[in-house]
Amino acid sequence: MANFIMLASFTDKGVGKVKDTISRAEAFKAMAKKSGVTVKDIYWTLGRYDVVALCEAATDEAATALSLSVASRGNVRSETLRAFSFDEMKKILDKMV
């Protein structure tokens, strides 16, 4: 399974209903499950991003489908990062020519 970090910032619509952020996070977890993505953890943060989700997915396509599904609801703008573990990075570096 590949790791992904999903970064989200509230839109005007999302911050206007910020008290619903916990229920939206639960809905996100349900959407993730339907997309074949496992949400390992969710954090609300200070700074440029309001929410960070740590996820696992079998494919980039599954993670992208989830990201687009979330964005289409209009409460957040998101950015998804493919994250490589220490061991994965070692394998990548070993393949360098």
mmCIF file of N, CA and C in Angstrom, residues 9-52:
data_model
loop_
_atom_site.group_PDB
_atom_site.id
_atom_site.type_symbol
_atom_site.label_atom_id
_atom_site.label_comp_id
_atom_site.label_asym_id
_atom_site.label_seq_id
_atom_site.Cartn_x
_atom_site.Cartn_y
_atom_site.Cartn_z
ATOM 1 N N SER A 9 -7.346 23.005 3.023
ATOM 2 C CA SER A 9 -7.624 24.342 3.560
ATOM 3 C C SER A 9 -9.110 24.607 3.394
ATOM 4 N N PHE A 10 -9.726 25.148 4.425
ATOM 5 C CA PHE A 10 -11.149 25.461 4.344
ATOM 6 C C PHE A 10 -11.410 26.520 3.284
ATOM 7 N N THR A 11 -12.472 26.340 2.525
ATOM 8 C CA THR A 11 -12.970 27.389 1.646
ATOM 9 C C THR A 11 -13.851 28.303 2.490
ATOM 10 N N ASP A 12 -14.356 29.371 1.903
ATOM 11 C CA ASP A 12 -15.294 30.229 2.627
ATOM 12 C C ASP A 12 -16.510 29.420 3.072
ATOM 13 N N LYS A 13 -16.986 28.526 2.198
ATOM 14 C CA LYS A 13 -18.123 27.670 2.544
ATOM 15 C C LYS A 13 -17.769 26.765 3.730
ATOM 16 N N GLY A 14 -16.599 26.166 3.700
ATOM 17 C CA GLY A 14 -16.178 25.241 4.751
ATOM 18 C C GLY A 14 -15.972 25.907 6.089
ATOM 19 N N VAL A 15 -15.354 27.083 6.090
ATOM 20 C CA VAL A 15 -15.113 27.764 7.366
ATOM 21 C C VAL A 15 -16.418 28.340 7.919
ATOM 22 N N GLY A 16 -17.356 28.655 7.028
ATOM 23 C CA GLY A 16 -18.658 29.147 7.479
ATOM 24 C C GLY A 16 -19.429 28.097 8.271
ATOM 25 N N LYS A 17 -19.112 26.833 8.012
ATOM 26 C CA LYS A 17 -19.749 25.724 8.730
ATOM 27 C C LYS A 17 -18.686 24.902 9.459
ATOM 28 N N VAL A 18 -17.718 25.587 10.052
ATOM 29 C CA VAL A 18 -16.591 24.914 10.692
ATOM 30 C C VAL A 18 -17.029 23.985 11.826
ATOM 31 N N LYS A 19 -18.152 24.278 12.441
ATOM 32 C CA LYS A 19 -18.621 23.404 13.516
ATOM 33 C C LYS A 19 -18.994 22.008 13.005
ATOM 34 N N ASP A 20 -19.134 21.866 11.686
ATOM 35 C CA ASP A 20 -19.435 20.567 11.085
ATOM 36 C C ASP A 20 -18.174 19.793 10.694
ATOM 37 N N THR A 21 -17.009 20.326 11.017
ATOM 38 C CA THR A 21 -15.764 19.715 10.543
ATOM 39 C C THR A 21 -15.579 18.278 11.038
ATOM 40 N N ILE A 22 -16.034 17.979 12.242
ATOM 41 C CA ILE A 22 -15.904 16.610 12.767
ATOM 42 C C ILE A 22 -16.810 15.660 11.986
ATOM 43 N N SER A 23 -18.038 16.066 11.731
ATOM 44 C CA SER A 23 -18.942 15.196 10.966
ATOM 45 C C SER A 23 -18.467 15.068 9.520
ATOM 46 N N ARG A 24 -17.878 16.132 8.981
ATOM 47 C CA ARG A 24 -17.316 16.030 7.615
ATOM 48 C C ARG A 24 -16.124 15.083 7.604
ATOM 49 N N ALA A 25 -15.343 15.063 8.675
ATOM 50 C CA ALA A 25 -14.210 14.127 8.757
ATOM 51 C C ALA A 25 -14.712 12.690 8.779
ATOM 52 N N GLU A 26 -15.799 12.439 9.480
ATOM 53 C CA GLU A 26 -16.393 11.099 9.497
ATOM 54 C C GLU A 26 -16.894 10.721 8.101
ATOM 55 N N ALA A 27 -17.506 11.676 7.412
ATOM 56 C CA ALA A 27 -17.971 11.430 6.043
ATOM 57 C C ALA A 27 -16.783 11.164 5.122
ATOM 58 N N PHE A 28 -15.676 11.871 5.344
ATOM 59 C CA PHE A 28 -14.455 11.659 4.573
ATOM 60 C C PHE A 28 -13.948 10.229 4.753
ATOM 61 N N LYS A 29 -13.958 9.751 5.984
ATOM 62 C CA LYS A 29 -13.513 8.377 6.242
ATOM 63 C C LYS A 29 -14.389 7.366 5.510
ATOM 64 N N ALA A 30 -15.687 7.607 5.492
ATOM 65 C CA ALA A 30 -16.608 6.706 4.784
ATOM 66 C C ALA A 30 -16.360 6.756 3.276
ATOM 67 N N MET A 31 -16.144 7.958 2.743
ATOM 68 C CA MET A 31 -15.838 8.099 1.313
ATOM 69 C C MET A 31 -14.529 7.400 0.986
ATOM 70 N N ALA A 32 -13.557 7.537 1.865
ATOM 71 C CA ALA A 32 -12.259 6.907 1.647
ATOM 72 C C ALA A 32 -12.416 5.393 1.547
ATOM 73 N N LYS A 33 -13.178 4.846 2.468
ATOM 74 C CA LYS A 33 -13.386 3.397 2.478
ATOM 75 C C LYS A 33 -14.003 2.936 1.166
ATOM 76 N N LYS A 34 -14.990 3.677 0.667
ATOM 77 C CA LYS A 34 -15.631 3.344 -0.612
ATOM 78 C C LYS A 34 -14.660 3.462 -1.776
ATOM 79 N N SER A 35 -13.674 4.348 -1.645
ATOM 80 C CA SER A 35 -12.675 4.553 -2.698
ATOM 81 C C SER A 35 -11.515 3.571 -2.608
ATOM 82 N N GLY A 36 -11.504 2.741 -1.554
ATOM 83 C CA GLY A 36 -10.396 1.814 -1.371
ATOM 84 C C GLY A 36 -9.197 2.443 -0.690
ATOM 85 N N VAL A 37 -9.446 3.510 0.064
ATOM 86 C CA VAL A 37 -8.386 4.231 0.769
ATOM 87 C C VAL A 37 -8.620 4.078 2.272
ATOM 88 N N THR A 38 -7.555 3.857 3.020
ATOM 89 C CA THR A 38 -7.629 3.777 4.472
ATOM 90 C C THR A 38 -7.119 5.080 5.067
ATOM 91 N N VAL A 39 -7.925 5.710 5.905
ATOM 92 C CA VAL A 39 -7.504 6.926 6.605
ATOM 93 C C VAL A 39 -6.849 6.479 7.907
ATOM 94 N N LYS A 40 -5.544 6.724 8.010
ATOM 95 C CA LYS A 40 -4.814 6.313 9.211
ATOM 96 C C LYS A 40 -4.999 7.314 10.343
ATOM 97 N N ASP A 41 -5.068 8.604 10.005
ATOM 98 C CA ASP A 41 -5.259 9.636 11.023
ATOM 99 C C ASP A 41 -5.624 10.950 10.357
ATOM 100 N N ILE A 42 -6.279 11.810 11.118
ATOM 101 C CA ILE A 42 -6.633 13.160 10.668
ATOM 102 C C ILE A 42 -6.216 14.134 11.757
ATOM 103 N N TYR A 43 -5.594 15.233 11.338
ATOM 104 C CA TYR A 43 -5.175 16.282 12.282
ATOM 105 C C TYR A 43 -5.710 17.631 11.804
ATOM 106 N N TRP A 44 -6.174 18.436 12.729
ATOM 107 C CA TRP A 44 -6.506 19.829 12.448
ATOM 108 C C TRP A 44 -5.274 20.635 12.836
ATOM 109 N N THR A 45 -4.858 21.515 11.963
ATOM 110 C CA THR A 45 -3.563 22.168 12.142
ATOM 111 C C THR A 45 -3.675 23.690 12.089
ATOM 112 N N LEU A 46 -2.623 24.320 12.574
ATOM 113 C CA LEU A 46 -2.466 25.768 12.464
ATOM 114 C C LEU A 46 -1.528 26.045 11.308
ATOM 115 N N GLY A 47 -1.702 27.172 10.648
ATOM 116 C CA GLY A 47 -0.810 27.517 9.553
ATOM 117 C C GLY A 47 -1.519 27.487 8.213
ATOM 118 N N ARG A 48 -0.771 27.213 7.171
ATOM 119 C CA ARG A 48 -1.277 27.267 5.798
ATOM 120 C C ARG A 48 -2.411 26.281 5.549
ATOM 121 N N TYR A 49 -2.348 25.120 6.158
ATOM 122 C CA TYR A 49 -3.372 24.097 5.977
ATOM 123 C C TYR A 49 -4.176 23.931 7.263
ATOM 124 N N ASP A 50 -5.460 23.673 7.096
ATOM 125 C CA ASP A 50 -6.351 23.511 8.242
ATOM 126 C C ASP A 50 -6.484 22.056 8.683
ATOM 127 N N VAL A 51 -6.326 21.127 7.731
ATOM 128 C CA VAL A 51 -6.492 19.708 8.020
ATOM 129 C C VAL A 51 -5.420 18.917 7.278
ATOM 130 N N VAL A 52 -4.879 17.905 7.955
ATOM 131 C CA VAL A 52 -3.918 16.981 7.341
ATOM 132 C C VAL A 52 -4.432 15.572 7.602
#
